[in-house]
Short mmCIF file of C-alpha atoms in Angstrom, two decimals:
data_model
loop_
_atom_site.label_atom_id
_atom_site.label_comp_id
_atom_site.label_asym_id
_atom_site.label_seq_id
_atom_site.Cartn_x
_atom_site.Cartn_y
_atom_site.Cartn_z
CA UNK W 18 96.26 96.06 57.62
CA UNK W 19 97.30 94.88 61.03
CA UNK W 20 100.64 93.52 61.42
CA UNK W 21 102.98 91.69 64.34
CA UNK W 22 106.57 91.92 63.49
CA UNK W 23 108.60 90.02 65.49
CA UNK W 24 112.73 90.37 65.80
CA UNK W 25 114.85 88.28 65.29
CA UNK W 26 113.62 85.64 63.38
CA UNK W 27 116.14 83.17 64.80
CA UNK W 28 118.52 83.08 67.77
CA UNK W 29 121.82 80.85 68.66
CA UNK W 30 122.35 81.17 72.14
CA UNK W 31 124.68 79.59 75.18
CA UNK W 32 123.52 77.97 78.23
CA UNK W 33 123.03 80.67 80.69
CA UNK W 34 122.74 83.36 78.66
CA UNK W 35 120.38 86.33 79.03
CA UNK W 36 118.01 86.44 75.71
CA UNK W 37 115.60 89.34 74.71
CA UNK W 38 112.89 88.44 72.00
CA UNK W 39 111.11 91.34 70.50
CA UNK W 40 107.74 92.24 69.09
CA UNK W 41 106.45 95.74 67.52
CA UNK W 42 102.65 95.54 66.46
CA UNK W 43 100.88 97.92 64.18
CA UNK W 44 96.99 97.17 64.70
CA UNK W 45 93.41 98.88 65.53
CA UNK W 46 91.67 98.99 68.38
CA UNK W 47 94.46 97.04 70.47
CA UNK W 48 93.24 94.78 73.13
CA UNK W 49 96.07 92.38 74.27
CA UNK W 50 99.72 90.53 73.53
CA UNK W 51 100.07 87.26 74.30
CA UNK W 52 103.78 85.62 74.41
CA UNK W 53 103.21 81.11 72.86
CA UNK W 54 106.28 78.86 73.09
CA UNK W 55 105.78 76.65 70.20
CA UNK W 56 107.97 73.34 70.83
CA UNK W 57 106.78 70.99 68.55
CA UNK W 58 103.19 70.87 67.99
CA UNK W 59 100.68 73.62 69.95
CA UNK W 60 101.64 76.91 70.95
CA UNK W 61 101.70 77.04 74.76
CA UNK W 62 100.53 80.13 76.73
CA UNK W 63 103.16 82.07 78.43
CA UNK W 64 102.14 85.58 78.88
CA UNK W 65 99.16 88.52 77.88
CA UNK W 66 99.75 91.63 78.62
CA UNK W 67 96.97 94.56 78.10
CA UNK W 68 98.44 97.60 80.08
CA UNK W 69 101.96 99.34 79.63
CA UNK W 70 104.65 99.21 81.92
CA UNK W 71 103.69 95.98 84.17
CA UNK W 72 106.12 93.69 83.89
CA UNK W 73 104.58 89.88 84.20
CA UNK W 74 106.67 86.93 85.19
CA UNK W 75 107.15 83.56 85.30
CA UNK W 76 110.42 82.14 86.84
CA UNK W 77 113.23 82.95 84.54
CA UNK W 78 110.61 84.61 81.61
CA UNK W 79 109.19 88.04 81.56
CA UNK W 80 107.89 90.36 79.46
CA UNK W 81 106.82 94.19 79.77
CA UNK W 82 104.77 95.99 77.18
CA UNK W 83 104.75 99.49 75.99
CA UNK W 84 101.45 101.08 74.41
CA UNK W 85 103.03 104.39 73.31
CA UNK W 86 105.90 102.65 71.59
CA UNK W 87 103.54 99.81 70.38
CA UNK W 88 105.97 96.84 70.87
CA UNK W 89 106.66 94.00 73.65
CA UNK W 90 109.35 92.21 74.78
CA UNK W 91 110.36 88.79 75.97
CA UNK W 92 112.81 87.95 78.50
CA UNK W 93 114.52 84.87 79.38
CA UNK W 94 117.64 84.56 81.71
CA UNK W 95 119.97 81.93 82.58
CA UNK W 96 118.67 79.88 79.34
CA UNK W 97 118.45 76.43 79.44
CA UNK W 98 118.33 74.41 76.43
CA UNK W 99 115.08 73.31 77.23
CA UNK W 100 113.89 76.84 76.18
CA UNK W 101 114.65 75.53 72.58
CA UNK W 102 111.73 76.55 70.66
CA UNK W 103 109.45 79.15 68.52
CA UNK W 104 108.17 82.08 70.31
CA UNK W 105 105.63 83.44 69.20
CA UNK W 106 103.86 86.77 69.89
CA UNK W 107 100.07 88.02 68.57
CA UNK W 108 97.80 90.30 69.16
CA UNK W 109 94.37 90.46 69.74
CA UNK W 110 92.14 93.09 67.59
CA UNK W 111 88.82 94.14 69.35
CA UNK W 112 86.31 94.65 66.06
CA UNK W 113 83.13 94.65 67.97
CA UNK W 114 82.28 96.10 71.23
CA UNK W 115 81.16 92.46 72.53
CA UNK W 116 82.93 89.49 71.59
CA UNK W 117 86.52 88.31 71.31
CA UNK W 118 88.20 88.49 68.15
CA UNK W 119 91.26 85.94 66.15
CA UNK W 120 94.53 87.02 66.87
CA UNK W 121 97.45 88.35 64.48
CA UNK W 122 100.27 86.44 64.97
CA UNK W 123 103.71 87.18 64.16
CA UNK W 124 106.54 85.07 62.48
CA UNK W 125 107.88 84.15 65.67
CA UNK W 126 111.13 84.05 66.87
CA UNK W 127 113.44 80.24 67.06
CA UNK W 128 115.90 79.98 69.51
CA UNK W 129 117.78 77.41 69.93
CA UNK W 130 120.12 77.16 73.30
CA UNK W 131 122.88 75.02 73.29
CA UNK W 132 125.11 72.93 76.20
CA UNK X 4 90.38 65.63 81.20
CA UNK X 5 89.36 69.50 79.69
CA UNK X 6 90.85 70.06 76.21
CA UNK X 7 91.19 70.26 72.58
CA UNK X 8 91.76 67.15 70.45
CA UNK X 9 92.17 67.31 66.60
CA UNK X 10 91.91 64.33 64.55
CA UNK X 11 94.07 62.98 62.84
CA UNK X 12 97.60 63.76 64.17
CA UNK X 13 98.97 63.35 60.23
CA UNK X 14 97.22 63.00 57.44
CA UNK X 15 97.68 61.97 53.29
CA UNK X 16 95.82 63.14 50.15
CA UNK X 17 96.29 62.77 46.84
CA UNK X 18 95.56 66.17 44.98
CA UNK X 19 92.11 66.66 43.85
CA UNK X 20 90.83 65.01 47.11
CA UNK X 21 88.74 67.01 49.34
CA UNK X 22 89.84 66.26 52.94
CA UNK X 23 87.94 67.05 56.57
CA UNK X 24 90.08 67.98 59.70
CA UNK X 25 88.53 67.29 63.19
CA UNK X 26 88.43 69.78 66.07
CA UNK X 27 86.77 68.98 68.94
CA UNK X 28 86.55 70.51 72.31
CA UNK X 29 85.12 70.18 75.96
CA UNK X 30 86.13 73.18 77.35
CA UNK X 31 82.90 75.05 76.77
CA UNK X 32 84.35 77.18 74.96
CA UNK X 33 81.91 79.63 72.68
CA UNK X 34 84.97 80.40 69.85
CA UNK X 35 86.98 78.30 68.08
CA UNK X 36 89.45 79.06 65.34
CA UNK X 37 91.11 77.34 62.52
CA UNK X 38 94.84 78.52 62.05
CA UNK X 39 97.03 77.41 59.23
CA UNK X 40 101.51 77.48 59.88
CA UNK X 41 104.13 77.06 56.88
CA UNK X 42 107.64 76.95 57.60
CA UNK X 43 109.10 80.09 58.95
CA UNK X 44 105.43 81.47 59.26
CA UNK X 45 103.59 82.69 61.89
CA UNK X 46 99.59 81.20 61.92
CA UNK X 47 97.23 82.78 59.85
CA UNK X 48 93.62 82.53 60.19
CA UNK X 49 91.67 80.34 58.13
CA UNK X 50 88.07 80.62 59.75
CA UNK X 51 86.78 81.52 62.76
CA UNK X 52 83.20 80.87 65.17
CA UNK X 53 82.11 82.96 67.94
CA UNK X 54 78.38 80.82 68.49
CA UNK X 55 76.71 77.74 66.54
CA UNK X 56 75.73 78.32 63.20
CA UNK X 57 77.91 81.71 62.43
CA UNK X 58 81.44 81.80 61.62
CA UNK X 59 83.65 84.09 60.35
CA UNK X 60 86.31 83.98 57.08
CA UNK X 61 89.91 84.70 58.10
CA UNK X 62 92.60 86.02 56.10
CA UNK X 63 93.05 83.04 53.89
CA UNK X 64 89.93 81.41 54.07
CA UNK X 65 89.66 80.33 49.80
CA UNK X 66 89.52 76.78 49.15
CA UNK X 67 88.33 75.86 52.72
CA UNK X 68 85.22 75.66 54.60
CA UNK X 69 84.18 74.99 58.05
CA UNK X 70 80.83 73.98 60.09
CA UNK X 71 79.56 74.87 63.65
CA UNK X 72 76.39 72.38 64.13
CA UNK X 73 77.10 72.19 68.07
CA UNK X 74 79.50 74.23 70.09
CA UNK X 75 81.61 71.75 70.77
CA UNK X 76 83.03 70.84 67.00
CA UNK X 77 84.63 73.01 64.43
CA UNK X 78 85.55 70.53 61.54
CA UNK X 79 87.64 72.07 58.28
CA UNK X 80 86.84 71.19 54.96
CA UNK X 81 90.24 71.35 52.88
CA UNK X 82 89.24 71.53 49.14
CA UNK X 83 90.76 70.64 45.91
CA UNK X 84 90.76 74.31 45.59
CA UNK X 85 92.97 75.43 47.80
CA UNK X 86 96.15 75.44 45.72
CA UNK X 87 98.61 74.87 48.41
CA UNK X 88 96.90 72.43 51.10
CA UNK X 89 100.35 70.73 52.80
CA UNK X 90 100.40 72.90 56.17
CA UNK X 91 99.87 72.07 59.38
CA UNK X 92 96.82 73.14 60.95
CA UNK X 93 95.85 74.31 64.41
CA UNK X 94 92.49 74.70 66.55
CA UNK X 95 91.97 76.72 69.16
CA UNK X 96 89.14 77.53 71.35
CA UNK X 97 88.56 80.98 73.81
CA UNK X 98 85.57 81.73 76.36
CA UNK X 99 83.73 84.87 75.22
CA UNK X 100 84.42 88.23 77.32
CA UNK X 101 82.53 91.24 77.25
CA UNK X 102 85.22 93.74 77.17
CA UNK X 103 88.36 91.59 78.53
CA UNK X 104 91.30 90.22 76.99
CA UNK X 105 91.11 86.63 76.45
CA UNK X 106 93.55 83.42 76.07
CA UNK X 107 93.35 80.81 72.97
CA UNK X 108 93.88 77.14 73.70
CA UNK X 109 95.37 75.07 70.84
CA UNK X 110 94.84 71.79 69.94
CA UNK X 111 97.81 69.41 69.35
CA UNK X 112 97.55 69.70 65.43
CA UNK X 113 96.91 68.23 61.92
CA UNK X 114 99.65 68.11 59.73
CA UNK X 115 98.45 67.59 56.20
CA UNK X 116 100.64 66.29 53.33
CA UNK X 117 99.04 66.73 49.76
CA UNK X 118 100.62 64.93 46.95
#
């Protein structure tokens, strides 16, 4: 069964701080991670990653992924408390040779920053 | 403007009630997915649709079903058997790659109280 295990489940954090969100997978036939930030209602893209070692940013979020150790992480520096939400971090299955497939989604991760 | 909408934003039942969630898109997008989150969950797939007329069951697709009459609609069926209903429920939508990695939009979300 394919499985997204994200760590840790929740997160207290300062303004300013440096946070590191983590995801190991366990699937078939891996195709992609993609980072969401989940505020209130719809997840929000942030990041897919498909080849190890590349590091992808975004102002003060990044994320690298590594293929042999089958897990991803999710960086955020000088946190805000506007970064207040639910990451969450999936993975996309290829079944077919044609076609996309649904992706597995982990738990996500809550962090909450505060003044 | 291009998007998802899902209708309506909240929504009551009494138990016993089937109920129909909207998902609409104009993104011409060829998938669309049905996701259902709990508290402290990640989403789960309920049903998904790569073309019109063919979908797919998810991992928790008893006591729902779903329709794909044009490519641009995806409604859920919620029935009085599905034995925990009160979720809140997410649409998505992806364009169809060959062999690529892909992105899922979401729509804004039905939460669904059962009583």
């Amino acid at each position: 069964e394919d499985k997204v295990v994200q760590s840790p489940l929740s997160l207290v954090v300062h303004e300013g701080d440096t946070v590191t969100l983590n995801c190991s997978y366990e699937v078939t036939n891996f195709r992609s991670l993609l980072w969401y930030k989940q505020e209130k209602k719809a997840p929000t893209f942030l990041f897919m990653l498909t080849s190890s070692g590349i590091e992808k940013k975004s102002g003060r979020l990044s994320s690298i992924l590594d293929k042999k150790e089958l897990f991803s992480i999710l960086n955020i520096t000088a946190t805000q408390t506007g970064d207040s939400a639910v990451y969450l971090c999936a993975v996309e299955v290829s079944i077919w040779n044609s076609g996309n497939t649904p992706l597995v989604f982990g738990k996500g991760t809550r962090l909450s920053v505060i003044a | 403007d291009g998007g998802i909408t899902q209708s309506p934003k909240y929504l009551f039942r009494k138990e016993g009630q089937n109920v129909t969630l909207s998902c609409e898109q104009n993104l011409n997008h060829d998938a669309m997915y049905w996701y259902r989150q709990d508290p402290g969950q990640g989403l789960r797939l309920i049903y998904y649709s790569q073309i019109v007329n063919d979908f797919q069951k998810g991992d928790i697709a008893e006591g729902y079903s779903v329709s794909r009459e044009k490519k641009e609609s995806f409604p859920l069926t919620v029935t009085s058997a599905q034995k925990n209903p009160t979720a809140f429920y997410l649409c998505a939508s992806s364009i169809i790659l060959g062999q690529g990695a892909y992105e899922q939009y979401f729509g804004p979300g039905t939460r669904l109280t059962v009583t």
